[in-house]
Coordinates of C-alpha atoms in Angstrom, one line a residue:
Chain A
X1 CA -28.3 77.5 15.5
X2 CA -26.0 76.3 18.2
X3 CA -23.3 77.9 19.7
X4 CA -20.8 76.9 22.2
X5 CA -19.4 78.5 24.9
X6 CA -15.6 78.2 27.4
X7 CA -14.6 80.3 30.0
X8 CA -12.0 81.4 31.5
X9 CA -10.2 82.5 28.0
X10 CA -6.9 82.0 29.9
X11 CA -6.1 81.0 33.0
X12 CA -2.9 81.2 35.2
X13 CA -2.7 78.8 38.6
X14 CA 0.0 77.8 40.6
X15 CA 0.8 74.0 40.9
X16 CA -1.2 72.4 43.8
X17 CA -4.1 74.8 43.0
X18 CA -7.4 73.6 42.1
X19 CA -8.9 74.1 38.7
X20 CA -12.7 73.7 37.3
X21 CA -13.5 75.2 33.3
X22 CA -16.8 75.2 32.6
X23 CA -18.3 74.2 29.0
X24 CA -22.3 75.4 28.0
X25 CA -23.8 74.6 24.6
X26 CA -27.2 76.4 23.5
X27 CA -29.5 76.1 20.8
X28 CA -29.8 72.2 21.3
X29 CA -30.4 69.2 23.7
X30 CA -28.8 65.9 24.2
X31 CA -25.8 66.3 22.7
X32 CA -22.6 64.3 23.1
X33 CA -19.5 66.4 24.8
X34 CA -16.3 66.3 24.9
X35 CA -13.0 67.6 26.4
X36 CA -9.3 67.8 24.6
X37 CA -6.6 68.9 25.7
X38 CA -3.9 70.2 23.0
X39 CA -0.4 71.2 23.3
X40 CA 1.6 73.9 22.1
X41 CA 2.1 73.1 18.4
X42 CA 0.5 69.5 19.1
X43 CA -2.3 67.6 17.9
X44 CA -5.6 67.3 20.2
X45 CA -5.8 64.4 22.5
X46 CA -9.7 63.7 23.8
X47 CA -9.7 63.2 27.8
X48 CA -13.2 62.6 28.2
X49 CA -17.0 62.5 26.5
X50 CA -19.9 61.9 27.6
X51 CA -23.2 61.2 26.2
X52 CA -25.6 62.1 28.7
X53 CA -25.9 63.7 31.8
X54 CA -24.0 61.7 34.7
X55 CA -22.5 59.9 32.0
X56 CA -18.4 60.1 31.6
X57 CA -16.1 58.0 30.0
X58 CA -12.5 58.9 30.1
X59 CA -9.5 58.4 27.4
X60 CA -6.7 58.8 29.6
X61 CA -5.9 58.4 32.9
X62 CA -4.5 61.3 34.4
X63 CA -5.0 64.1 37.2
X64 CA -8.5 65.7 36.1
X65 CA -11.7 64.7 36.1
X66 CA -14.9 65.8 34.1
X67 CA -18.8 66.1 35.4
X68 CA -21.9 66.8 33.5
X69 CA -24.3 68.3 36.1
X70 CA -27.3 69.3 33.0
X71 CA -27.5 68.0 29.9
X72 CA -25.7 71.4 28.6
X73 CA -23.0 72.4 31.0
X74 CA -19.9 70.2 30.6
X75 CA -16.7 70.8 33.4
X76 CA -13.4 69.6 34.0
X77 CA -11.9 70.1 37.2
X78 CA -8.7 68.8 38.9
X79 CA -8.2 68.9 42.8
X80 CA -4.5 70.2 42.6
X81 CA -3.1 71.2 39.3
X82 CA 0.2 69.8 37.7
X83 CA 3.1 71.4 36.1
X84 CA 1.7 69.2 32.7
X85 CA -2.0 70.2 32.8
X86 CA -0.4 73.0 31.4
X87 CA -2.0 73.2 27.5
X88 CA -4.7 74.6 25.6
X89 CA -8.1 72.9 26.6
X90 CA -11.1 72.2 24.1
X91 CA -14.5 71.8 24.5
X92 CA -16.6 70.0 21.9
X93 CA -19.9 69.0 21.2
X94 CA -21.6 66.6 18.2
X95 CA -25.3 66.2 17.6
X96 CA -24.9 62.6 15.7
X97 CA -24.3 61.9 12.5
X98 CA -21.9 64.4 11.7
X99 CA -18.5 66.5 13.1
X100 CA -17.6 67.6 16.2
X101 CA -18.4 71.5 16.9
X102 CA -15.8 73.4 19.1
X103 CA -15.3 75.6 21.7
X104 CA -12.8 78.7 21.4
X105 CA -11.1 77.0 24.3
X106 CA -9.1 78.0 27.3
X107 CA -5.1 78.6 27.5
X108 CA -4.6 77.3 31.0
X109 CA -0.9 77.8 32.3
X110 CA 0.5 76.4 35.5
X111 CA 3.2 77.7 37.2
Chain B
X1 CA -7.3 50.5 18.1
X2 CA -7.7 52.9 15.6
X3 CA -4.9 55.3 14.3
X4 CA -4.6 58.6 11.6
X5 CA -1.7 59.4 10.0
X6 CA -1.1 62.9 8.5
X7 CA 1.3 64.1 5.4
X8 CA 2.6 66.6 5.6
X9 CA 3.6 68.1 8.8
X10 CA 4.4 71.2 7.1
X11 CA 3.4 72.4 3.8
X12 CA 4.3 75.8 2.3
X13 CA 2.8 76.9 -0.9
X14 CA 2.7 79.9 -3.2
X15 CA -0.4 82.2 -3.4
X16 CA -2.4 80.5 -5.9
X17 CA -0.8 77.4 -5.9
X18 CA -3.2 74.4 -4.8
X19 CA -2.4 72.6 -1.6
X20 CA -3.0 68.8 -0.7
X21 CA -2.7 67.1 2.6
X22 CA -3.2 63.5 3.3
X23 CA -4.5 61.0 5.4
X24 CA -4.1 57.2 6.2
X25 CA -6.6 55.3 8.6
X26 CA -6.2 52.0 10.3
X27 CA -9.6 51.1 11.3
X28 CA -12.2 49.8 8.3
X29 CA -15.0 50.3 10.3
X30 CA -14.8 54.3 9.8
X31 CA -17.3 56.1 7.6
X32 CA -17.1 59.6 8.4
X33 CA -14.1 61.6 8.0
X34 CA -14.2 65.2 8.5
X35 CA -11.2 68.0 8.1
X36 CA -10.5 71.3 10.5
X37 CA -8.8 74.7 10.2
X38 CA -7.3 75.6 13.2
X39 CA -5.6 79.2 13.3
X40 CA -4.0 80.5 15.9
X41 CA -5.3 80.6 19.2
X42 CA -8.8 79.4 18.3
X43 CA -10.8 76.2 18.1
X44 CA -10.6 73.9 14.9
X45 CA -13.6 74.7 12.9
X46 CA -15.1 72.3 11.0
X47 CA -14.5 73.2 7.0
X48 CA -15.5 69.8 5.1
X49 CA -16.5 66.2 5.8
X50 CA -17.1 63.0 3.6
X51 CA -18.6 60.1 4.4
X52 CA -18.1 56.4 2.8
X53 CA -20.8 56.2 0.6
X54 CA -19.3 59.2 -1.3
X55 CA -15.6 59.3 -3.2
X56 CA -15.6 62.9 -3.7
X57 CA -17.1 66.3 -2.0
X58 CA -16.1 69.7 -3.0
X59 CA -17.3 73.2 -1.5
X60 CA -15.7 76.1 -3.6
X61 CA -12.0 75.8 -3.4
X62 CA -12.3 72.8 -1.1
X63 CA -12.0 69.1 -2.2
X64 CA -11.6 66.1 0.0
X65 CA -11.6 62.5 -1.6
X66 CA -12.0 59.3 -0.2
X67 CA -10.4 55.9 -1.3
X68 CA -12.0 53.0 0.8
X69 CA -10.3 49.9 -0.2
X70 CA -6.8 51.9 0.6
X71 CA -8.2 53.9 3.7
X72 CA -6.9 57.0 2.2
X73 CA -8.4 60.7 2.1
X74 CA -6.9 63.2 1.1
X75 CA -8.3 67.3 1.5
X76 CA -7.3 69.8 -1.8
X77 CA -7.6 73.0 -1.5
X78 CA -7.3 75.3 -4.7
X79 CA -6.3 79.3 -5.8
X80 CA -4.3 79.4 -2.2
X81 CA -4.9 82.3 -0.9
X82 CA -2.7 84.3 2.7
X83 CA -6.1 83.5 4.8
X84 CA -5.4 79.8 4.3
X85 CA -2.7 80.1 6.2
X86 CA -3.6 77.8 9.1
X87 CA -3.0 74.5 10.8
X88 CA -5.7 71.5 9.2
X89 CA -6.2 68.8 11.2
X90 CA -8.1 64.9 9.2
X91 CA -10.3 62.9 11.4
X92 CA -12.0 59.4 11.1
X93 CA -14.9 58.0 13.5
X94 CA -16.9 54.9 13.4
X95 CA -19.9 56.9 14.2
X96 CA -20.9 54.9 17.0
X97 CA -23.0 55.8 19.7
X98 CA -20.1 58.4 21.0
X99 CA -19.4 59.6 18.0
X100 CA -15.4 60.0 19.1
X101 CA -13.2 61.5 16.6
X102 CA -9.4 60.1 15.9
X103 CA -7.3 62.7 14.7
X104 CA -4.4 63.0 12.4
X105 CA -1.2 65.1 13.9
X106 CA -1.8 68.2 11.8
X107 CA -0.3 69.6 9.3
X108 CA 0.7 73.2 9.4
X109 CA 0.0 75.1 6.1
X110 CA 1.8 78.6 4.8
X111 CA 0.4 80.1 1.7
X112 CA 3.0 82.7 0.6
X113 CA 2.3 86.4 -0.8

């Protein structure tokens, strides 16, 4: 079966700082990936997928960015954080044909 | 583009009581519409899904139903019980090569003791 995996948990950096979360899938290959970001008590707003390696297509612009070095590692990074990439951030993954699997995510607060 | 509307925000129900939360979608091209549980401080996990060659699904004390023609689905869950307790989120998706998801807002659900 396939399991998804986020790290940090939580995460605390001051503004200006940089920030890169890391996303890894197992148990498949190829599949599409995503990245949301949600806020406290808010719904889930998708910031980028891609659907293969090198390939990224983002929702929003906005200060982060998202790289898929192997087909199963998916990042998002930002060069100097903002007050308001403050939120809960969500990894996702989909194999076709049916839902979107997630990530227990990472609580990212900047201060 | 496309655009999920969920009702309601909030829903608070008695142990036992059934529970139903719906959704509106703009785009006619959607044929897969799946629901989430999210609790609290975890990822949404991924509890039912329909697609638009079928009206109805149910699994145990989950329902969700489908109405095409009035881009309406709606998920019913049954026999509440305390661990229910949890925020649902609808989706819709074209199932296109990205296989995006639109959600609805979310609606927060409390099953009283």
């Amino acid at each position: 079966s396939q399991t998804i995996h986020q790290w940090p948990a939580t995460l605390v950096q001051p503004v200006g700082s940089p920030l890169s979360l890391e996303c890894t899938v197992e148990g498949t290959s190829n599949p599409n990936l995503y990245w949301y970001r949600q806020a406290a008590g808010r719904g889930l707003q998708l910031l980028f997928y891609s659907v293969g390696i090198g390939q990224i297509s983002s929702e929003v612009p906005q200060n982060l960015s998202a790289s898929r070095p192997q087909d199963r590692q998916f990042i998002l990074s930002s060069k100097k954080l903002l007050l308001s990439d403050s939120g809960f951030y969500l990894c996702a993954f989909s194999l076709g044909e049916g839902g979107q699997y997630f990530g227990p995510g990472t609580r990212l607060l900047v201060l | 583009g496309e655009n999920v509307e969920q009702h309601p925000s909030t829903l608070s129900v008695q142990e036992g009581d059934s529970a139903v939360i719906k959704c509106t979608y703009s785009d006619s091209a959607s044929n897969y519409f799946p629901w989430y549980k999210q609790e609290l401080g975890k990822g949404p996990q991924l509890i039912i899904d329909i697609r638009s060659n079928v009206g109805e699904k149910k699994d145990q004390r989950i329902a969700v139903t489908l109405n095409k023609t009035a881009k309406h689905f709606s998920l019913h869950i049954t026999e509440t019980q305390p661990e229910d307790s949890a925020v649902y989120f609808c989706a819709a998706s074209r199932m296109d090569s990205s296989y995006k998801l639109i959600f609805g807002s979310g609606t927060r659900l409390l099953v009283r003791p």
